[in-house]
CSV table of C-alpha atoms in Angstrom, one decimal:
chain,number,residue,atom,x,y,z
A,1,UNK,CA,-0.1,-0.2,0.1
A,2,UNK,CA,0.8,3.7,-0.6
A,3,UNK,CA,0.1,6.6,1.1
A,4,UNK,CA,0.7,10.3,-0.9
A,5,UNK,CA,0.1,13.0,0.2
A,6,UNK,CA,-1.8,15.9,-2.3
A,7,UNK,CA,-2.7,19.5,-2.4
A,8,UNK,CA,-5.6,21.1,-3.8
A,9,UNK,CA,-5.7,24.8,-4.7
A,10,UNK,CA,-8.9,25.7,-4.2
A,11,UNK,CA,-9.0,29.8,-5.1
A,12,UNK,CA,-8.3,28.5,-8.4
A,13,UNK,CA,-10.7,28.7,-11.4
A,14,UNK,CA,-9.6,25.5,-12.7
A,15,UNK,CA,-8.6,23.9,-9.4
A,16,UNK,CA,-5.7,21.6,-10.2
A,17,UNK,CA,-4.3,18.4,-7.9
A,18,UNK,CA,-0.4,18.3,-6.9
A,19,UNK,CA,0.8,15.2,-5.0
A,20,UNK,CA,4.3,15.5,-3.2
A,21,UNK,CA,6.3,15.3,-5.8
A,22,UNK,CA,4.7,18.8,-7.2
A,23,UNK,CA,3.3,16.9,-10.6
A,24,UNK,CA,0.2,18.3,-11.6
A,25,UNK,CA,-3.1,16.5,-12.8
A,26,UNK,CA,-5.1,18.3,-14.1
A,27,UNK,CA,-8.6,17.1,-13.1
A,28,UNK,CA,-10.4,16.8,-10.0
A,29,UNK,CA,-12.5,14.2,-11.2
A,30,UNK,CA,-9.4,11.8,-10.3
A,31,UNK,CA,-9.6,12.0,-6.9
A,32,UNK,CA,-11.7,8.6,-6.3
A,33,UNK,CA,-9.8,6.9,-3.4
A,34,UNK,CA,-10.7,7.5,-0.2
A,35,UNK,CA,-8.8,10.0,2.0
A,36,UNK,CA,-7.0,9.0,5.5
A,37,UNK,CA,-6.5,12.6,6.3
A,38,UNK,CA,-7.6,15.7,5.7
A,39,UNK,CA,-6.4,18.9,7.3
A,40,UNK,CA,-6.6,22.8,5.6
A,41,UNK,CA,-3.3,24.4,5.9
A,42,UNK,CA,-4.0,28.0,4.3
A,43,UNK,CA,-7.4,29.4,3.1
A,44,UNK,CA,-7.7,28.8,-0.1
A,45,UNK,CA,-6.0,24.9,0.4
A,46,UNK,CA,-6.2,21.4,1.6
A,47,UNK,CA,-4.4,18.5,2.3
A,48,UNK,CA,-5.4,15.3,2.1
A,49,UNK,CA,-3.9,12.0,2.9
A,50,UNK,CA,-5.0,9.2,1.0
A,51,UNK,CA,-3.9,5.1,1.0
A,52,UNK,CA,-4.5,3.2,-2.1
A,53,UNK,CA,-2.6,0.0,-3.2
A,54,UNK,CA,-2.7,2.6,-6.8
A,55,UNK,CA,-2.4,6.3,-5.4
A,56,UNK,CA,1.2,6.4,-7.2
A,57,UNK,CA,-0.1,4.9,-10.7
A,58,UNK,CA,-3.4,6.9,-10.0
A,59,UNK,CA,-0.9,10.2,-10.0
A,60,UNK,CA,1.6,8.9,-12.5
A,61,UNK,CA,2.7,11.6,-15.4
A,62,UNK,CA,2.3,9.9,-18.7
A,63,UNK,CA,5.6,8.5,-19.6
A,64,UNK,CA,5.9,8.5,-24.0
A,65,UNK,CA,6.7,4.7,-24.2
A,66,UNK,CA,10.0,4.2,-26.7
A,67,UNK,CA,7.8,3.2,-29.6
A,68,UNK,CA,4.2,4.2,-29.5
A,69,UNK,CA,1.1,1.8,-30.6
A,70,UNK,CA,-2.2,3.0,-31.6
A,71,UNK,CA,-4.9,2.0,-29.5
A,72,UNK,CA,-7.9,1.9,-31.0
A,73,UNK,CA,-10.6,4.4,-29.7
A,74,UNK,CA,-8.5,5.0,-26.8
A,75,UNK,CA,-8.3,9.0,-28.4
A,76,UNK,CA,-10.9,10.4,-25.8
A,77,UNK,CA,-12.9,12.9,-27.9
A,78,UNK,CA,-15.7,12.6,-30.6
A,79,UNK,CA,-13.8,11.7,-33.7
A,80,UNK,CA,-12.0,8.7,-32.3
A,81,UNK,CA,-13.9,6.6,-34.7
A,82,UNK,CA,-12.7,7.9,-37.6
A,83,UNK,CA,-8.8,8.9,-36.2
A,84,UNK,CA,-6.4,7.1,-37.5
A,85,UNK,CA,-2.5,6.8,-38.5
A,86,UNK,CA,-2.9,5.2,-41.9
A,87,UNK,CA,-3.4,7.1,-45.5
A,88,UNK,CA,-5.2,4.9,-48.1
A,89,UNK,CA,-8.7,3.8,-48.5
A,90,UNK,CA,-10.8,2.0,-46.9
A,91,UNK,CA,-13.3,0.8,-48.8
A,92,UNK,CA,-14.0,0.4,-52.4
A,93,UNK,CA,-16.7,3.4,-53.4
A,94,UNK,CA,-16.8,5.8,-56.5
A,95,UNK,CA,-18.1,9.5,-56.7
A,96,UNK,CA,-21.1,10.7,-57.5
A,97,UNK,CA,-20.4,12.9,-61.1
A,98,UNK,CA,-23.0,16.1,-61.8
A,99,UNK,CA,-24.1,17.9,-64.7
A,100,UNK,CA,-21.6,21.2,-63.8
A,101,UNK,CA,-17.6,21.0,-65.2
A,102,UNK,CA,-16.9,21.7,-61.2
A,103,UNK,CA,-17.3,18.9,-59.3
A,104,UNK,CA,-17.0,19.7,-55.3
A,105,UNK,CA,-16.5,16.7,-52.6
A,106,UNK,CA,-16.9,18.7,-49.1
A,107,UNK,CA,-18.7,19.5,-46.2
A,108,UNK,CA,-19.9,23.0,-44.7
A,109,UNK,CA,-16.6,23.0,-41.8
A,110,UNK,CA,-15.3,26.7,-42.2
A,111,UNK,CA,-12.8,24.8,-44.5
A,112,UNK,CA,-15.2,23.4,-46.6
A,113,UNK,CA,-16.8,27.1,-47.0
A,114,UNK,CA,-14.2,29.0,-47.9
A,115,UNK,CA,-15.3,27.0,-51.4
A,116,UNK,CA,-18.5,27.3,-51.3
A,117,UNK,CA,-18.5,30.8,-50.6
A,118,UNK,CA,-16.3,31.6,-53.4
A,119,UNK,CA,-17.9,29.7,-55.7
A,120,UNK,CA,-21.0,31.8,-54.6
A,121,UNK,CA,-18.9,35.4,-54.3
A,122,UNK,CA,-18.1,34.1,-58.5
A,123,UNK,CA,-21.8,33.3,-59.5
A,124,UNK,CA,-23.0,35.9,-58.0
A,125,UNK,CA,-20.2,38.4,-60.2
A,126,UNK,CA,-21.9,37.2,-63.3
A,127,UNK,CA,-19.1,33.8,-63.8
A,128,UNK,CA,-22.0,31.5,-65.3
A,129,UNK,CA,-18.8,29.0,-65.7
A,130,UNK,CA,-18.3,28.8,-61.8
A,131,UNK,CA,-21.7,26.6,-61.4
A,132,UNK,CA,-21.4,23.3,-59.7
A,133,UNK,CA,-22.0,20.4,-58.3
A,134,UNK,CA,-21.4,19.9,-54.9
A,135,UNK,CA,-21.8,16.4,-52.5
A,136,UNK,CA,-21.8,16.3,-49.2
A,137,UNK,CA,-18.9,13.7,-47.6
A,138,UNK,CA,-20.1,12.6,-44.1
A,139,UNK,CA,-16.8,12.7,-42.4
A,140,UNK,CA,-17.8,11.0,-39.2
A,141,UNK,CA,-18.9,7.8,-41.3
A,142,UNK,CA,-15.7,7.6,-43.0
A,143,UNK,CA,-16.7,8.6,-46.3
A,144,UNK,CA,-13.5,10.3,-47.4
A,145,UNK,CA,-11.6,6.7,-47.0
A,146,UNK,CA,-13.8,5.8,-50.0
A,147,UNK,CA,-11.6,4.9,-52.3
A,148,UNK,CA,-13.0,7.4,-55.1
A,149,UNK,CA,-12.3,9.7,-52.2
A,150,UNK,CA,-8.9,9.2,-52.2
A,151,UNK,CA,-8.1,8.8,-55.9
A,152,UNK,CA,-8.7,13.1,-56.0
A,153,UNK,CA,-7.2,13.6,-52.7
A,154,UNK,CA,-4.5,11.4,-51.6
A,155,UNK,CA,-4.8,13.3,-48.1
A,156,UNK,CA,-8.4,12.4,-47.5
A,157,UNK,CA,-9.7,15.7,-46.3
A,158,UNK,CA,-12.5,18.1,-47.6
A,159,UNK,CA,-12.5,20.2,-49.6
A,160,UNK,CA,-11.4,18.0,-52.7
A,161,UNK,CA,-12.7,19.4,-56.5
A,162,UNK,CA,-12.5,17.8,-60.0
A,163,UNK,CA,-12.3,19.9,-62.6
A,164,UNK,CA,-14.0,18.3,-65.9
A,165,UNK,CA,-13.6,21.4,-68.0
A,166,UNK,CA,-10.7,19.6,-70.3
A,167,UNK,CA,-12.4,16.1,-70.8
A,168,UNK,CA,-9.6,14.6,-71.9
A,169,UNK,CA,-7.5,15.8,-69.2
A,170,UNK,CA,-9.7,16.1,-65.6
A,171,UNK,CA,-8.5,18.1,-63.0
A,172,UNK,CA,-7.9,17.3,-59.3
A,173,UNK,CA,-7.5,20.0,-56.7
A,174,UNK,CA,-7.1,19.4,-53.2
A,175,UNK,CA,-6.4,21.3,-50.4
A,176,UNK,CA,-8.9,24.5,-49.7
A,177,UNK,CA,-6.1,27.0,-50.1
A,178,UNK,CA,-4.7,25.4,-53.3
A,179,UNK,CA,-8.9,25.2,-54.8
A,180,UNK,CA,-9.3,29.2,-54.1
A,181,UNK,CA,-6.0,29.9,-55.9
A,182,UNK,CA,-6.9,27.0,-58.6
A,183,UNK,CA,-10.5,29.0,-59.3
A,184,UNK,CA,-9.0,32.5,-59.0
A,185,UNK,CA,-6.5,32.1,-61.9
A,186,UNK,CA,-9.1,29.8,-63.6
A,187,UNK,CA,-11.7,32.8,-64.1
A,188,UNK,CA,-9.0,35.8,-64.5
A,189,UNK,CA,-8.0,36.9,-61.5
A,190,UNK,CA,-11.0,36.9,-59.9
A,191,UNK,CA,-10.9,38.1,-56.5
A,192,UNK,CA,-7.2,38.0,-56.7
A,193,UNK,CA,-6.7,41.3,-57.5
A,194,UNK,CA,-3.2,41.9,-59.9
A,195,UNK,CA,-2.3,44.9,-58.0
A,196,UNK,CA,-2.3,43.3,-54.8
A,197,UNK,CA,-1.8,39.8,-55.6
A,198,UNK,CA,1.1,39.3,-52.9
A,199,UNK,CA,-0.8,40.7,-50.4
A,200,UNK,CA,-3.7,38.5,-51.0
A,201,UNK,CA,-1.2,35.5,-51.2
A,202,UNK,CA,0.3,37.1,-47.6
A,203,UNK,CA,-2.8,36.4,-45.9
A,204,UNK,CA,-4.3,33.4,-47.4
A,205,UNK,CA,-0.9,32.0,-46.1
A,206,UNK,CA,-1.2,33.2,-43.0
A,207,UNK,CA,-4.6,31.9,-42.8
A,208,UNK,CA,-3.7,28.3,-43.9
A,209,UNK,CA,-0.6,28.3,-41.2
A,210,UNK,CA,-2.5,29.9,-38.1
A,211,UNK,CA,-6.0,27.9,-38.4
A,212,UNK,CA,-5.0,24.7,-37.2
A,213,UNK,CA,-4.1,26.3,-33.8
A,214,UNK,CA,-7.9,27.5,-34.1
A,215,UNK,CA,-9.0,24.3,-34.6
A,216,UNK,CA,-6.5,21.4,-33.8
A,217,UNK,CA,-5.0,23.1,-30.7
A,218,UNK,CA,-8.0,25.3,-29.1
A,219,UNK,CA,-11.3,24.4,-30.8
A,220,UNK,CA,-9.9,20.8,-30.0
A,221,UNK,CA,-9.0,21.1,-26.2
A,222,UNK,CA,-11.7,23.9,-25.5
A,223,UNK,CA,-15.1,21.9,-27.1
A,224,UNK,CA,-14.1,18.3,-28.3
A,225,UNK,CA,-11.7,16.9,-25.8
A,226,UNK,CA,-13.3,14.3,-23.0
A,227,UNK,CA,-11.6,16.4,-20.1
A,228,UNK,CA,-11.1,20.1,-20.3
A,229,UNK,CA,-7.3,20.6,-19.2
A,230,UNK,CA,-6.4,23.6,-18.1
A,231,UNK,CA,-2.6,23.7,-19.4
A,232,UNK,CA,-3.7,22.9,-23.6
A,233,UNK,CA,-6.5,25.2,-23.2
A,234,UNK,CA,-4.3,28.2,-22.0
A,235,UNK,CA,-1.2,27.3,-24.6
A,236,UNK,CA,-3.8,27.7,-27.2
A,237,UNK,CA,-6.4,30.4,-26.1
A,238,UNK,CA,-3.0,32.9,-26.0
A,239,UNK,CA,-2.4,31.9,-29.3
A,240,UNK,CA,-5.5,32.4,-30.8
A,241,UNK,CA,-6.2,35.6,-28.7
A,242,UNK,CA,-2.8,37.1,-31.0
A,243,UNK,CA,-4.2,36.1,-34.1
A,244,UNK,CA,-7.3,38.0,-33.2
A,245,UNK,CA,-4.9,40.8,-32.4
A,246,UNK,CA,-3.1,40.2,-35.7
A,247,UNK,CA,-6.4,40.5,-37.5
A,248,UNK,CA,-7.6,43.6,-35.2
A,249,UNK,CA,-4.5,45.5,-36.0
A,250,UNK,CA,-4.8,44.8,-39.8
A,251,UNK,CA,-8.7,45.4,-40.4
A,252,UNK,CA,-8.4,48.7,-37.9
A,253,UNK,CA,-7.3,51.0,-40.9
A,254,UNK,CA,-8.9,48.4,-43.8
A,255,UNK,CA,-12.7,47.6,-44.7
A,256,UNK,CA,-11.5,44.4,-46.0
A,257,UNK,CA,-7.9,42.1,-45.4
A,258,UNK,CA,-5.9,43.8,-48.0
A,259,UNK,CA,-7.4,47.0,-48.2
A,260,UNK,CA,-11.1,48.4,-50.1
A,261,UNK,CA,-11.6,45.1,-52.2
A,262,UNK,CA,-12.9,42.1,-51.2
A,263,UNK,CA,-10.6,38.9,-52.0
A,264,UNK,CA,-10.2,35.2,-51.8
A,265,UNK,CA,-7.7,36.4,-48.6
A,266,UNK,CA,-11.1,37.3,-46.7
A,267,UNK,CA,-13.1,34.5,-48.0
A,268,UNK,CA,-10.1,32.4,-46.8
A,269,UNK,CA,-10.1,33.3,-43.3
A,270,UNK,CA,-13.9,34.8,-42.4
A,271,UNK,CA,-15.4,30.8,-42.1
A,272,UNK,CA,-12.8,30.2,-39.5
A,273,UNK,CA,-12.2,33.4,-37.6
A,274,UNK,CA,-15.4,35.6,-38.8
A,275,UNK,CA,-17.3,32.6,-37.5
A,276,UNK,CA,-15.4,32.0,-34.5
A,277,UNK,CA,-16.5,35.9,-33.2
A,278,UNK,CA,-19.5,35.5,-34.3
A,279,UNK,CA,-20.2,32.5,-31.9
A,280,UNK,CA,-20.2,30.2,-34.7
A,281,UNK,CA,-17.8,27.8,-33.3
A,282,UNK,CA,-17.1,25.8,-30.2
A,283,UNK,CA,-19.6,26.8,-28.4
A,284,UNK,CA,-18.9,30.2,-25.8
A,285,UNK,CA,-15.3,30.2,-26.8
A,286,UNK,CA,-16.2,33.6,-28.1
A,287,UNK,CA,-16.7,34.4,-25.2
A,288,UNK,CA,-14.5,33.0,-23.2
A,289,UNK,CA,-12.0,34.6,-25.2
A,290,UNK,CA,-13.8,38.1,-24.7
A,291,UNK,CA,-13.8,39.1,-28.4
A,292,UNK,CA,-16.7,41.7,-28.0
A,293,UNK,CA,-14.4,44.0,-26.3
A,294,UNK,CA,-11.2,42.7,-27.3
A,295,UNK,CA,-11.3,43.0,-30.7
A,296,UNK,CA,-14.1,45.2,-32.5
A,297,UNK,CA,-12.4,46.1,-35.6
A,298,UNK,CA,-12.9,41.9,-36.8
A,299,UNK,CA,-15.9,41.8,-35.5
A,300,UNK,CA,-17.3,44.7,-37.6
A,301,UNK,CA,-15.1,43.1,-40.2
A,302,UNK,CA,-17.0,39.3,-39.9
A,303,UNK,CA,-20.2,41.0,-39.5
A,304,UNK,CA,-20.1,43.1,-43.0
A,305,UNK,CA,-19.2,39.9,-44.5
A,306,UNK,CA,-22.3,37.8,-42.8
A,307,UNK,CA,-24.7,39.8,-44.6
A,308,UNK,CA,-23.1,39.5,-48.7
A,309,UNK,CA,-25.6,37.1,-50.1
A,310,UNK,CA,-22.8,34.6,-51.4
A,311,UNK,CA,-21.5,34.3,-48.5
A,312,UNK,CA,-25.3,33.5,-47.0
A,313,UNK,CA,-25.7,31.1,-49.6
A,314,UNK,CA,-21.9,29.5,-49.4
A,315,UNK,CA,-21.9,28.8,-45.6
A,316,UNK,CA,-24.9,26.7,-45.9
A,317,UNK,CA,-23.6,24.4,-48.9
A,318,UNK,CA,-22.9,20.9,-48.0
A,319,UNK,CA,-24.4,21.3,-44.5
A,320,UNK,CA,-26.9,19.2,-43.0
A,321,UNK,CA,-26.9,20.0,-39.2
A,322,UNK,CA,-28.0,23.4,-37.4
A,323,UNK,CA,-31.3,25.4,-37.6
A,324,UNK,CA,-30.1,28.4,-39.9
A,325,UNK,CA,-30.5,26.7,-43.1
A,326,UNK,CA,-28.8,23.3,-44.9
A,327,UNK,CA,-28.3,22.0,-48.1
A,328,UNK,CA,-26.4,18.8,-48.3
A,329,UNK,CA,-26.6,18.5,-51.8
A,330,UNK,CA,-26.0,21.7,-54.3
A,331,UNK,CA,-26.9,21.4,-58.3
A,332,UNK,CA,-28.5,24.4,-59.2
A,333,UNK,CA,-28.8,28.1,-57.9
A,334,UNK,CA,-32.7,26.9,-57.7
A,335,UNK,CA,-31.9,24.3,-55.1
A,336,UNK,CA,-31.5,27.6,-52.2
A,337,UNK,CA,-35.4,27.7,-53.1
A,338,UNK,CA,-35.9,24.9,-51.2
A,339,UNK,CA,-34.3,25.9,-48.3
A,340,UNK,CA,-36.1,29.2,-47.7
A,341,UNK,CA,-39.3,27.1,-48.3
A,342,UNK,CA,-38.3,24.5,-45.4
A,343,UNK,CA,-37.1,27.2,-43.1
A,344,UNK,CA,-40.9,29.7,-43.5
A,345,UNK,CA,-43.0,25.9,-43.0
A,346,UNK,CA,-40.4,25.6,-39.9
A,347,UNK,CA,-41.2,29.1,-38.9
A,348,UNK,CA,-44.8,28.7,-39.5
A,349,UNK,CA,-45.0,25.6,-37.4
A,350,UNK,CA,-43.4,27.6,-34.4
């Protein structure tokens, strides 16, 4: 049997447990043992002694093995069923093909919204050749691991695009930033002004490099991890506050990201950072990071872009959840009329 003494800091916003070697255990829930002694030694902390045969292992820090081995289903989050350390097709499944040259296979996540927003903005600008079919990919069911999807994106991530405008040599395009650039160049520099190309590219690549900290870092540990842990949340909260401050400074004297023109820089950044400050990502995370008070220029920009008709349409394409519009598959502009009718019918019932 092992006797171990621990101290609980009661004054902390996120109570943490320490044992006698000052090893930090990030969840008070772990204290499931019976205690043999309890004593207060300050107004803000309590000392507990517990006896348990497993006490030492209960408070042992994670020691990485010499060689990591995947323990399937041990990730402790909602994506555990689809996360895996291997690539390639898991099943034979071909992708559908619609009537347009542009075939998009995607989901209305921030990365997916980038592409559908750009396509809807192009159509609104009169670029008829930008019409497209958009097929939903249910990533929670693992549809991105079907053979047809892997053929056009070996990385098995949405969004991915096939361009059949040259039938003898169709083009596959994957990675959202690559798709935005491809479409802009295909349609004569649409939303990519030549005079500001380098600055647009600066911010496009800024978004591609920064957003993983928002989604895979902060968003994951704040909203999806099985337990909320102080260290990763604070580490990524600090970085996201810094990124938002970068945007806030840039937008302080500019209407859009690179000045007075709306570009693919705005289209790339808005689905992540615009949705975030508007409270549409990760529950109450925008309140947690105090965006209303700290980043007024980002909020002004986000609200302005949210009112664009192309953005309103693009953000619901390949969407099958939520109460603010759903269009799982899109094949024609008239498909949006069905969404409006459905929303009106729902409102009438309420």
